[in-house]
Backbone as ProteinMPNN parsed JSONL, in Angstrom:
{"seq_chain_A": "MNPLQLKQLIEAALFAHPQPLSAEQLHQLLLNEGEASLTAIKQQLQELQSDYRERGIELVKVASGYRFQTRAELGQRLAGLWQEKPPRYSNALLETLALIVYRQPITRGEIEQIRGVSVSSHIMKTLQERGWVKVVGHKEVPGRPQLYASTNDFLDDFNLSTLSELPDIDTLSEDDERTAETATNERDDS", "coords_chain_A": {"N_chain_A": [[3.053, 17.705, -15.649], [4.64, 15.217, -13.87], [4.118, 11.612, -13.37], [4.746, 10.854, -10.672], [4.572, 13.266, -9.235], [1.872, 13.819, -9.662], [0.682, 11.648, -8.351], [1.538, 12.181, -5.719], [0.241, 14.618, -5.262], [-2.467, 13.855, -5.435], [-2.574, 12.061, -3.287], [-1.998, 13.818, -1.143], [-4.205, 15.556, -1.345], [-6.323, 13.811, -0.733], [-5.687, 13.123, 1.896], [-5.867, 15.624, 3.119], [-8.487, 16.538, 2.715], [-11.65, 16.536, 4.341], [-13.78, 14.935, 3.558], [-14.694, 12.128, 1.427], [-13.234, 12.05, -1.864], [-14.071, 12.09, -5.257], [-12.854, 10.648, -8.355], [-13.465, 12.386, -10.391], [-13.814, 14.816, -8.993], [-11.2, 15.189, -8.102], [-9.987, 15.478, -10.571], [-11.102, 17.932, -11.419], [-9.965, 19.606, -9.484], [-7.258, 19.345, -10.143], [-7.104, 20.342, -12.685], [-6.397, 22.962, -12.723], [-3.795, 22.787, -12.002], [-2.313, 21.797, -14.047], [-1.784, 19.599, -16.836], [-3.662, 16.87, -16.374], [-5.133, 14.005, -16.97], [-8.345, 12.386, -16.629], [-8.128, 9.646, -16.793], [-5.419, 9.266, -16.111], [-5.508, 10.098, -13.468], [-7.217, 8.173, -12.329], [-5.592, 5.944, -12.7], [-3.449, 6.566, -11.007], [-4.8, 6.558, -8.577], [-5.391, 3.834, -8.359], [-2.775, 2.873, -8.138], [-2.045, 4.057, -5.711], [-3.817, 2.703, -4.013], [-2.716, 0.186, -4.196], [-0.148, 0.698, -3.167], [-0.736, 1.152, -0.471], [-1.667, -1.241, 0.428], [-0.438, -3.06, 2.248], [-0.263, -1.679, 4.631], [-0.999, 0.186, 7.679], [-3.083, 1.879, 7.189], [-5.573, 2.334, 4.645], [-6.521, 2.961, 1.252], [-9.701, 3.463, 0.3], [-12.572, 2.947, -1.795], [-15.587, 4.514, -1.619], [-19.111, 5.348, -1.714], [-19.129, 8.158, -2.176], [-16.625, 8.697, -3.145], [-13.061, 8.475, -2.932], [-11.189, 7.641, 0.022], [-8.881, 7.818, 2.757], [-8.458, 5.48, 5.363], [-8.257, 3.859, 8.571], [-7.323, 0.441, 8.849], [-9.851, -2.0, 9.187], [-9.404, -4.182, 10.884], [-7.685, -3.142, 12.746], [-9.057, -1.311, 14.179], [-10.291, -1.831, 16.735], [-8.118, -1.929, 18.485], [-7.215, 0.647, 18.336], [-9.227, 2.173, 19.352], [-9.059, 3.243, 21.918], [-7.758, 5.648, 21.667], [-9.485, 7.754, 21.416], [-11.451, 9.825, 23.436], [-14.207, 10.096, 23.55], [-17.13, 8.067, 23.475], [-18.331, 5.874, 20.956], [-21.541, 6.36, 19.432], [-24.327, 4.483, 20.637], [-26.745, 2.544, 19.125], [-30.2, 1.855, 19.212], [-32.018, -1.278, 18.927], [-34.451, -0.852, 17.669], [-33.973, 1.469, 16.151], [-31.984, 0.507, 14.41], [-33.389, -1.548, 13.105], [-35.32, -0.021, 11.795], [-33.679, 1.519, 10.125], [-32.608, -0.568, 8.546], [-34.933, -1.465, 7.226], [-35.553, 0.807, 5.709], [-33.276, 0.978, 4.08], [-33.279, -1.503, 2.678], [-35.808, -1.56, 1.502], [-36.326, 0.776, 0.142], [-37.822, 3.34, -1.936], [-39.635, 4.103, 1.063], [-42.457, 4.499, 3.213], [-43.157, 5.946, 6.448], [-45.407, 4.797, 7.586], [-45.476, 2.315, 6.272], [-43.177, 1.184, 7.294], [-43.918, 0.976, 9.98], [-46.023, -0.826, 9.721], [-44.699, -3.173, 8.893], [-42.895, -3.595, 11.042], [-44.675, -3.74, 13.129], [-45.026, -2.053, 15.224], [-45.201, 1.389, 16.319], [-43.153, 3.937, 14.835], [-40.834, 5.836, 16.416], [-40.615, 9.399, 16.555], [-38.194, 10.368, 17.294], [-36.401, 8.416, 16.416], [-36.562, 8.647, 13.606], [-35.695, 11.274, 13.346], [-33.085, 11.092, 14.356], [-31.903, 9.362, 12.449], [-32.044, 11.006, 10.204], [-30.559, 13.258, 11.055], [-28.08, 12.086, 11.373], [-27.509, 11.71, 8.805], [-27.996, 9.486, 7.314], [-30.417, 8.891, 6.198], [-32.905, 10.267, 4.055], [-35.618, 12.393, 2.972], [-37.198, 11.616, 0.027], [-39.334, 12.183, -1.515], [-42.926, 12.167, -1.959], [-45.53, 9.879, -1.329], [-48.077, 9.028, -3.605], [-50.769, 8.953, -2.34], [-53.707, 9.323, -0.251], [-53.091, 11.897, 2.096], [-50.445, 12.046, 1.441], [-47.839, 10.795, 2.375], [-44.395, 11.033, 3.481], [-41.638, 9.78, 1.611], [-38.923, 7.74, 2.366], [-35.392, 7.275, 1.931], [-32.081, 5.857, 1.674], [-28.849, 7.507, 2.0], [-25.827, 8.79, 0.396], [-24.06, 9.267, 2.467], [-24.747, 7.277, 4.297], [-23.884, 5.022, 2.85], [-21.132, 5.636, 2.712], [-20.421, 5.678, 5.479], [-20.818, 3.036, 6.13], [-18.951, 1.772, 4.648], [-19.523, 1.165, 1.909], [-19.889, 1.074, -1.64], [-22.046, 0.938, -3.342], [-25.583, 0.155, -3.064], [-25.917, -2.435, -3.87], [-23.908, -3.895, -2.743], [-24.739, -4.625, -0.262], [-25.501, -7.229, 2.093], [-27.388, -10.076, 1.008], [-30.817, -10.4, 1.798], [-31.966, -12.926, 2.072], [-29.721, -14.486, 2.61], [-29.022, -13.471, 5.107], [-31.248, -14.323, 6.581], [-30.944, -17.113, 6.419], [-28.56, -17.41, 7.864], [-29.444, -16.558, 10.39], [-31.313, -18.579, 10.896], [-29.607, -20.823, 11.017], [-28.1, -20.122, 13.268], [-30.125, -20.148, 15.195], [-30.852, -22.857, 15.061], [-28.464, -24.074, 15.939], [-28.349, -23.084, 18.566], [-30.673, -24.268, 19.59], [-30.027, -26.995, 19.317], [-27.851, -27.13, 21.063], [-29.116, -26.645, 23.5], [-30.772, -28.895, 23.603], [-28.899, -30.897, 23.831], [-27.931, -30.572, 26.407]], "CA_chain_A": [[3.221, 17.127, -14.326], [5.029, 13.816, -14.013], [3.244, 10.714, -12.617], [5.039, 10.883, -9.241], [3.987, 14.497, -8.699], [0.423, 13.641, -9.693], [0.364, 10.711, -7.273], [1.734, 12.885, -4.456], [-0.811, 15.625, -5.135], [-3.704, 13.133, -5.14], [-2.44, 11.554, -1.919], [-2.117, 14.957, -0.233], [-5.584, 16.044, -1.391], [-7.17, 12.858, -0.018], [-5.387, 13.254, 3.321], [-6.261, 16.937, 3.611], [-9.928, 16.787, 2.61], [-12.371, 15.78, 5.372], [-14.764, 14.048, 2.945], [-14.153, 11.404, 0.273], [-13.163, 12.774, -3.135], [-14.188, 11.223, -6.431], [-11.839, 10.883, -9.392], [-13.898, 13.583, -11.114], [-13.49, 15.978, -8.165], [-9.749, 15.343, -8.155], [-9.695, 15.987, -11.901], [-11.432, 19.361, -11.401], [-8.949, 20.254, -8.659], [-5.958, 19.299, -10.799], [-7.129, 21.05, -13.966], [-5.676, 24.221, -12.523], [-2.39, 22.495, -11.73], [-1.628, 21.345, -15.257], [-2.422, 18.548, -17.616], [-3.865, 15.6, -15.686], [-6.357, 13.414, -17.504], [-9.122, 11.573, -15.705], [-7.536, 8.305, -16.855], [-4.175, 9.304, -15.325], [-5.891, 10.198, -12.053], [-7.712, 6.852, -11.93], [-4.438, 5.051, -12.643], [-2.701, 6.894, -9.79], [-5.609, 6.095, -7.448], [-5.154, 2.39, -8.259], [-1.418, 2.683, -7.62], [-2.07, 4.39, -4.287], [-4.458, 1.587, -3.319], [-1.722, -0.883, -4.164], [0.922, 1.128, -2.255], [-1.201, 1.1, 0.916], [-2.255, -2.557, 0.679], [0.197, -3.732, 3.388], [-0.006, -0.691, 5.676], [-2.028, 0.335, 8.715], [-4.215, 2.589, 6.61], [-5.851, 1.891, 3.284], [-7.302, 3.849, 0.403], [-10.899, 2.723, -0.086], [-13.57, 3.648, -2.603], [-16.941, 4.468, -1.08], [-20.076, 5.954, -2.643], [-18.799, 9.555, -2.498], [-15.299, 8.812, -3.736], [-11.958, 7.76, -2.282], [-10.744, 8.194, 1.293], [-7.967, 7.011, 3.554], [-9.009, 5.093, 6.655], [-7.5, 2.795, 9.226], [-7.811, -0.898, 8.528], [-10.905, -2.438, 10.103], [-8.868, -5.105, 11.895], [-6.922, -2.387, 13.741], [-9.961, -0.368, 14.828], [-10.505, -2.141, 18.153], [-6.903, -1.589, 19.243], [-7.035, 2.099, 18.29], [-10.409, 2.828, 19.924], [-8.679, 3.941, 23.145], [-7.183, 6.965, 21.376], [-10.525, 8.776, 21.477], [-12.119, 9.878, 24.73], [-15.653, 9.94, 23.419], [-17.622, 6.743, 23.122], [-19.186, 5.907, 19.761], [-22.955, 6.258, 19.819], [-24.972, 3.169, 20.61], [-28.054, 2.674, 18.51], [-31.17, 0.85, 19.672], [-32.458, -2.245, 17.923], [-35.543, -0.233, 16.916], [-33.369, 2.362, 15.162], [-31.3, -0.306, 13.407], [-34.421, -2.214, 12.311], [-35.909, 1.011, 10.939], [-32.67, 1.801, 9.096], [-32.547, -1.721, 7.634], [-36.124, -1.446, 6.379], [-35.411, 1.9, 4.75], [-32.212, 0.649, 3.133], [-33.63, -2.638, 1.832], [-37.106, -1.418, 0.834], [-36.5, 2.162, -0.271], [-38.349, 4.315, -0.98], [-40.629, 3.523, 1.961], [-43.075, 5.485, 4.105], [-43.123, 5.628, 7.871], [-46.521, 3.87, 7.813], [-45.07, 0.984, 5.804], [-42.207, 0.681, 8.287], [-44.693, 0.599, 11.166], [-46.791, -2.027, 9.391], [-43.777, -4.308, 8.878], [-42.355, -3.823, 12.383], [-45.772, -4.031, 14.051], [-45.045, -1.024, 16.274], [-45.013, 2.722, 15.74], [-41.769, 4.397, 14.753], [-40.678, 7.068, 17.181], [-40.112, 10.58, 15.84], [-36.781, 10.478, 17.661], [-35.645, 7.519, 15.539], [-36.49, 9.249, 12.267], [-34.871, 12.477, 13.471], [-31.696, 10.642, 14.522], [-31.437, 8.85, 11.161], [-31.86, 12.139, 9.3], [-29.44, 14.065, 11.555], [-26.857, 11.323, 11.109], [-27.285, 11.806, 7.366], [-28.142, 8.166, 6.711], [-31.736, 8.796, 5.571], [-33.465, 11.55, 3.637], [-36.919, 12.352, 2.322], [-36.966, 11.673, -1.416], [-40.574, 12.514, -2.202], [-44.177, 11.877, -1.259], [-46.305, 8.831, -1.975], [-49.315, 9.552, -4.18], [-51.944, 8.398, -1.668], [-54.236, 10.356, 0.652], [-52.162, 12.318, 3.147], [-49.126, 12.202, 0.812], [-46.748, 10.558, 3.337], [-43.025, 11.174, 2.985], [-40.897, 8.575, 1.231], [-37.557, 7.785, 2.879], [-34.376, 6.462, 1.26], [-30.737, 6.025, 2.244], [-28.017, 8.534, 1.371], [-24.424, 8.429, 0.183], [-23.404, 9.251, 3.782], [-24.966, 5.931, 4.823], [-22.96, 4.132, 2.144], [-19.777, 5.964, 3.143], [-20.21, 5.266, 6.869], [-20.821, 1.579, 6.209], [-17.923, 1.303, 3.707], [-20.143, 0.602, 0.721], [-19.906, 1.936, -2.819], [-23.419, 0.913, -3.843], [-26.498, -0.681, -2.284], [-25.8, -3.832, -4.303], [-22.911, -4.552, -1.89], [-25.384, -5.068, 0.978], [-25.755, -8.672, 2.102], [-28.713, -10.476, 0.567], [-31.696, -10.652, 2.945], [-32.115, -14.375, 2.195], [-28.509, -14.971, 3.261], [-29.128, -13.115, 6.517], [-32.26, -15.192, 7.18], [-30.347, -18.436, 6.556], [-27.61, -17.34, 8.971], [-30.236, -16.505, 11.613], [-31.884, -19.914, 11.104], [-28.516, -21.702, 11.463], [-27.777, -19.735, 14.644], [-31.222, -20.638, 16.03], [-30.731, -24.313, 15.102], [-27.317, -24.39, 16.798], [-28.729, -22.806, 19.948], [-31.645, -25.285, 19.962], [-29.311, -28.26, 19.461], [-27.041, -27.079, 22.276], [-30.018, -26.802, 24.628], [-31.238, -30.269, 23.614], [-27.776, -31.746, 24.253], [-27.646, -30.424, 27.829]], "C_chain_A": [[3.557, 15.644, -14.513], [4.16, 12.926, -13.107], [3.488, 10.728, -11.1], [4.436, 12.13, -8.588], [2.464, 14.386, -8.636], [-0.024, 12.744, -8.541], [0.479, 11.4, -5.91], [0.633, 13.915, -4.215], [-2.153, 14.979, -4.801], [-3.689, 12.643, -3.701], [-2.633, 12.683, -0.904], [-3.554, 15.475, -0.188], [-6.507, 15.116, -0.6], [-6.932, 12.913, 1.487], [-5.946, 14.557, 3.885], [-7.773, 17.149, 3.631], [-10.7, 15.937, 3.618], [-13.389, 14.785, 4.822], [-14.1, 13.268, 1.807], [-14.176, 12.274, -0.982], [-13.242, 11.78, -4.287], [-13.058, 11.542, -7.405], [-12.178, 12.153, -10.167], [-13.593, 14.851, -10.317], [-11.987, 16.245, -8.164], [-9.333, 15.922, -9.508], [-9.971, 17.489, -11.975], [-10.382, 20.147, -10.615], [-7.631, 20.386, -9.415], [-5.945, 19.964, -12.17], [-6.337, 22.348, -13.879], [-4.17, 24.003, -12.361], [-1.622, 22.054, -12.978], [-2.409, 20.242, -15.932], [-2.471, 17.251, -16.817], [-5.183, 15.037, -16.167], [-7.057, 12.596, -16.423], [-8.571, 10.15, -15.66], [-6.264, 8.238, -16.019], [-4.484, 9.358, -13.83], [-6.378, 8.844, -11.548], [-6.568, 5.849, -11.809], [-3.637, 5.299, -11.361], [-3.476, 6.475, -8.536], [-5.423, 4.588, -7.255], [-3.765, 2.096, -7.703], [-1.349, 3.001, -6.13], [-2.736, 3.276, -3.484], [-3.48, 0.432, -3.173], [-0.604, -0.557, -3.162], [0.529, 0.943, -0.793], [-1.773, -0.265, 1.301], [-1.706, -3.222, 1.945], [0.452, -2.801, 4.56], [-1.165, -0.635, 6.657], [-3.236, 1.13, 8.261], [-4.387, 2.097, 5.185], [-6.642, 2.965, 2.558], [-8.491, 3.039, -0.09], [-11.82, 3.6, -0.931], [-14.917, 3.418, -1.948], [-17.845, 5.224, -2.047], [-19.687, 7.359, -3.081], [-17.437, 9.724, -3.15], [-14.286, 7.965, -2.989], [-11.604, 8.448, -0.969], [-9.733, 7.237, 1.927], [-8.657, 6.698, 4.872], [-8.133, 4.011, 7.259], [-8.129, 1.459, 8.837], [-8.806, -1.334, 9.604], [-10.346, -3.318, 11.22], [-8.05, -4.4, 12.979], [-7.81, -1.463, 14.578], [-10.13, -0.588, 16.314], [-9.303, -1.717, 19.003], [-6.69, -0.09, 19.316], [-8.159, 2.859, 18.98], [-10.061, 3.639, 21.172], [-8.083, 5.321, 22.908], [-8.204, 8.092, 21.496], [-11.254, 8.685, 22.802], [-13.621, 9.611, 24.621], [-16.015, 8.524, 22.991], [-18.448, 6.851, 21.833], [-20.645, 5.753, 20.186], [-23.453, 4.827, 19.725], [-26.372, 3.374, 20.062], [-28.951, 1.526, 18.959], [-31.502, -0.121, 18.538], [-33.566, -1.651, 17.061], [-34.992, 0.685, 15.832], [-32.712, 1.553, 14.046], [-32.29, -1.073, 12.525], [-35.043, -1.232, 11.32], [-34.951, 1.347, 9.803], [-32.607, 0.67, 8.077], [-33.755, -1.744, 6.702], [-36.031, -0.358, 5.321], [-34.401, 1.52, 3.675], [-32.644, -0.449, 2.159], [-34.922, -2.443, 1.04], [-37.353, -0.012, 0.303], [-37.053, 2.301, -1.668], [-39.516, 3.717, -0.192], [-41.182, 4.626, 2.865], [-42.963, 5.017, 5.55], [-44.241, 4.631, 8.21], [-46.181, 2.456, 7.389], [-44.062, 0.361, 6.761], [-42.951, 0.183, 9.515], [-45.489, -0.678, 10.925], [-45.893, -3.267, 9.43], [-43.283, -4.636, 10.287], [-43.437, -4.167, 13.395], [-45.844, -3.085, 15.226], [-44.827, 0.335, 15.618], [-43.526, 3.104, 15.783], [-41.686, 5.749, 15.457], [-40.133, 8.197, 16.304], [-38.624, 10.755, 16.097], [-35.911, 9.606, 16.746], [-35.473, 8.153, 14.166], [-35.598, 10.487, 12.29], [-33.394, 12.103, 13.57], [-31.129, 10.156, 13.19], [-31.183, 9.989, 10.172], [-30.701, 13.023, 9.753], [-28.113, 13.393, 11.279], [-26.502, 11.373, 9.619], [-27.436, 10.479, 6.646], [-29.414, 8.052, 5.887], [-32.184, 10.189, 5.171], [-34.84, 11.317, 3.013], [-36.675, 12.538, 0.827], [-38.226, 11.988, -2.208], [-41.761, 12.201, -1.324], [-44.938, 10.829, -2.044], [-47.648, 9.409, -2.42], [-50.524, 8.796, -3.632], [-52.489, 9.49, -0.76], [-53.273, 10.633, 1.814], [-50.754, 12.547, 2.646], [-47.968, 12.018, 1.813], [-45.371, 10.667, 2.674], [-42.434, 9.807, 2.655], [-39.452, 8.746, 1.69], [-36.651, 6.863, 2.08], [-33.028, 6.731, 1.924], [-29.955, 7.06, 1.433], [-26.618, 7.995, 1.093], [-23.656, 8.429, 1.504], [-23.567, 7.884, 4.444], [-23.968, 4.966, 4.185], [-21.523, 4.369, 2.598], [-19.492, 5.425, 4.543], [-20.171, 3.754, 7.039], [-19.874, 0.946, 5.188], [-18.491, 0.597, 2.486], [-20.035, 1.59, -0.429], [-21.314, 2.042, -3.381], [-24.267, 0.028, -2.938], [-26.396, -2.15, -2.666], [-24.76, -4.597, -3.472], [-23.491, -5.011, -0.555], [-25.57, -6.579, 0.943], [-27.193, -8.946, 1.665], [-29.561, -10.82, 1.785], [-31.87, -12.147, 3.157], [-30.916, -14.985, 2.901], [-28.567, -14.676, 4.752], [-30.124, -14.025, 7.217], [-31.71, -16.591, 7.392], [-29.36, -18.465, 7.712], [-28.345, -17.326, 10.308], [-30.822, -17.872, 11.934], [-30.817, -20.886, 11.609], [-28.145, -21.406, 12.907], [-28.847, -20.266, 15.591], [-31.153, -22.152, 16.161], [-29.604, -24.729, 16.023], [-27.685, -24.185, 18.259], [-29.722, -23.855, 20.453], [-30.948, -26.616, 20.198], [-28.457, -28.266, 20.733], [-27.902, -27.246, 23.51], [-30.49, -28.236, 24.754], [-30.155, -31.218, 24.118], [-27.535, -31.667, 25.754], [-28.649, -31.096, 28.689]], "O_chain_A": [[2.855, 14.917, -15.216], [3.532, 13.429, -12.176], [2.538, 10.625, -10.325], [3.854, 12.046, -7.506], [1.845, 14.815, -7.662], [-0.991, 13.05, -7.843], [-0.381, 11.222, -5.048], [0.151, 14.063, -3.092], [-2.899, 15.501, -3.972], [-4.674, 12.791, -2.979], [-3.351, 12.517, 0.082], [-4.064, 15.798, 0.885], [-7.382, 15.588, 0.126], [-7.872, 12.766, 2.268], [-6.443, 14.584, 5.011], [-8.28, 17.873, 4.488], [-10.436, 14.741, 3.74], [-13.819, 13.883, 5.542], [-13.069, 13.688, 1.283], [-15.044, 13.134, -1.134], [-12.559, 10.755, -4.286], [-12.394, 12.573, -7.292], [-11.286, 12.907, -10.555], [-13.161, 15.851, -10.89], [-11.557, 17.397, -8.219], [-8.432, 16.757, -9.579], [-9.168, 18.239, -12.53], [-9.962, 21.225, -11.036], [-6.965, 21.419, -9.336], [-4.878, 20.133, -12.759], [-5.694, 22.77, -14.841], [-3.374, 24.921, -12.56], [-0.395, 21.955, -12.944], [-3.572, 20.001, -15.612], [-1.443, 16.608, -16.607], [-6.244, 15.545, -15.805], [-6.445, 12.174, -15.442], [-8.553, 9.524, -14.601], [-6.048, 7.265, -15.296], [-3.795, 8.731, -13.026], [-5.995, 8.414, -10.46], [-6.575, 5.001, -10.916], [-3.198, 4.353, -10.708], [-2.869, 6.08, -7.541], [-5.311, 4.117, -6.123], [-3.594, 1.183, -6.895], [-0.678, 2.301, -5.372], [-2.274, 2.939, -2.394], [-3.434, -0.22, -2.131], [-0.169, -1.425, -2.405], [1.376, 0.611, 0.037], [-2.309, -0.419, 2.399], [-2.461, -3.891, 2.651], [1.297, -3.096, 5.405], [-2.176, -1.316, 6.489], [-4.297, 1.062, 8.882], [-3.474, 1.521, 4.594], [-7.341, 3.77, 3.174], [-8.325, 2.053, -0.808], [-11.841, 4.824, -0.796], [-15.339, 2.28, -1.746], [-17.385, 5.69, -3.09], [-19.893, 7.72, -4.24], [-17.13, 10.802, -3.659], [-14.6, 6.888, -2.483], [-11.7, 9.669, -0.849], [-9.731, 6.033, 1.67], [-9.355, 7.542, 5.434], [-7.372, 3.339, 6.563], [-9.32, 1.379, 8.537], [-8.612, -1.06, 10.789], [-10.77, -3.207, 12.37], [-7.755, -4.995, 14.016], [-7.356, -0.9, 15.574], [-10.115, 0.373, 17.084], [-9.468, -1.206, 20.11], [-6.057, 0.402, 20.249], [-8.054, 4.07, 19.173], [-10.723, 4.639, 21.448], [-7.917, 6.089, 23.855], [-7.832, 9.254, 21.658], [-11.631, 7.598, 23.24], [-14.219, 8.98, 25.492], [-15.285, 7.879, 22.239], [-19.183, 7.821, 21.649], [-20.943, 5.092, 21.181], [-23.051, 4.066, 18.846], [-27.093, 4.274, 20.492], [-28.514, 0.381, 19.071], [-31.296, 0.173, 17.36], [-33.622, -1.909, 15.858], [-35.492, 0.678, 14.707], [-32.866, 1.878, 12.868], [-32.055, -1.231, 11.326], [-35.264, -1.566, 10.156], [-35.365, 1.449, 8.648], [-32.557, 0.922, 6.874], [-33.609, -2.017, 5.511], [-36.392, -0.579, 4.165], [-34.652, 1.722, 2.487], [-32.405, -0.343, 0.956], [-35.115, -3.093, 0.012], [-38.501, 0.347, 0.04], [-36.78, 1.454, -2.518], [-40.289, 2.92, -0.723], [-40.471, 5.561, 3.232], [-42.708, 3.845, 5.825], [-44.044, 3.728, 9.023], [-46.553, 1.498, 8.065], [-44.092, -0.844, 7.008], [-42.659, -0.894, 10.034], [-45.614, -1.514, 11.82], [-46.3, -4.304, 9.954], [-43.253, -5.8, 10.686], [-43.158, -4.81, 14.406], [-46.644, -3.293, 16.138], [-44.328, 0.418, 14.496], [-42.767, 2.654, 16.641], [-42.404, 6.686, 15.108], [-39.299, 7.972, 15.427], [-37.884, 11.228, 15.235], [-34.818, 10.011, 16.352], [-34.367, 8.19, 13.626], [-34.831, 10.719, 11.356], [-32.549, 12.734, 12.935], [-30.0, 10.497, 12.837], [-30.227, 9.945, 9.398], [-29.932, 13.493, 8.915], [-27.125, 14.065, 10.982], [-25.365, 11.117, 9.225], [-27.045, 10.358, 5.485], [-29.496, 7.222, 4.981], [-31.888, 11.17, 5.853], [-35.176, 10.211, 2.589], [-36.027, 13.498, 0.411], [-38.189, 12.053, -3.436], [-41.632, 11.997, -0.116], [-44.99, 10.877, -3.273], [-48.272, 10.185, -1.696], [-51.214, 8.09, -4.367], [-51.806, 10.486, -0.52], [-52.723, 9.714, 2.421], [-49.945, 13.17, 3.333], [-47.211, 12.954, 2.071], [-45.214, 10.426, 1.477], [-42.699, 8.815, 3.334], [-38.832, 9.778, 1.432], [-37.076, 5.808, 1.61], [-32.863, 7.715, 2.645], [-30.35, 7.434, 0.328], [-26.272, 6.887, 1.502], [-22.698, 7.671, 1.654], [-22.638, 7.385, 5.079], [-23.297, 4.197, 4.874], [-20.781, 3.417, 2.842], [-18.459, 4.796, 4.776], [-19.564, 3.246, 7.982], [-19.966, -0.246, 4.893], [-17.992, -0.453, 2.08], [-20.083, 2.803, -0.22], [-21.728, 3.106, -3.841], [-23.739, -0.75, -2.144], [-26.75, -3.021, -1.871], [-24.74, -5.827, -3.5], [-22.819, -5.707, 0.205], [-25.775, -7.15, -0.128], [-28.096, -8.149, 1.922], [-29.073, -11.467, 2.712], [-31.919, -12.602, 4.3], [-31.072, -15.903, 3.705], [-28.206, -15.521, 5.571], [-29.871, -14.459, 8.341], [-31.97, -17.205, 8.427], [-29.322, -19.438, 8.466], [-27.93, -17.997, 11.253], [-30.837, -18.289, 13.092], [-31.074, -21.68, 12.514], [-27.901, -22.326, 13.688], [-28.529, -20.776, 16.665], [-31.37, -22.687, 17.248], [-29.772, -25.654, 16.817], [-27.366, -25.024, 19.102], [-29.635, -24.288, 21.602], [-31.243, -27.299, 21.179], [-28.352, -29.293, 21.404], [-27.494, -27.904, 24.467], [-30.603, -28.757, 25.863], [-30.457, -32.225, 24.759], [-26.984, -32.605, 26.329], [-28.539, -31.055, 29.914]]}, "name": "protein", "num_of_chains": 1, "seq": "MNPLQLKQLIEAALFAHPQPLSAEQLHQLLLNEGEASLTAIKQQLQELQSDYRERGIELVKVASGYRFQTRAELGQRLAGLWQEKPPRYSNALLETLALIVYRQPITRGEIEQIRGVSVSSHIMKTLQERGWVKVVGHKEVPGRPQLYASTNDFLDDFNLSTLSELPDIDTLSEDDERTAETATNERDDS"}
């Protein structure tokens, strides 16, 4: 199989498959089609990323593999194409998700202790149904509470390859402090 055919086959597979595909999954798929090394597949994936650099869609690598998606800067203009509204998540749900992601594995009791309020069963159910959070074990304490951690679906949905790409908590705190200082200074000036 020549490089152009390989590139076209990879591109078609990524467009046709509803989930991201890793280089290894593409390699397994293409083993039946002829000689395509994992190195050749990775090279063609890089070329495809380069080919789509200046287009309305891009080839991105997320935790589960590679996928095509519309550019983030075009999302707002394209939102009108879909009749359904994206789900809105409460601050409580987002705080719970952030605690799980940054402090995983973590128990529901630990989340409640940090937040200072109980965590609704609905929140935990929503996070698990969405596929962002899963039970990864039980803590070795009386009652053996469940330990929660994030999933690859979370990483995929938030365009991350690994948890190390998350913003640093200290950076977020500094940004919040600067925002609070600016708001205080504006009030003092008026």
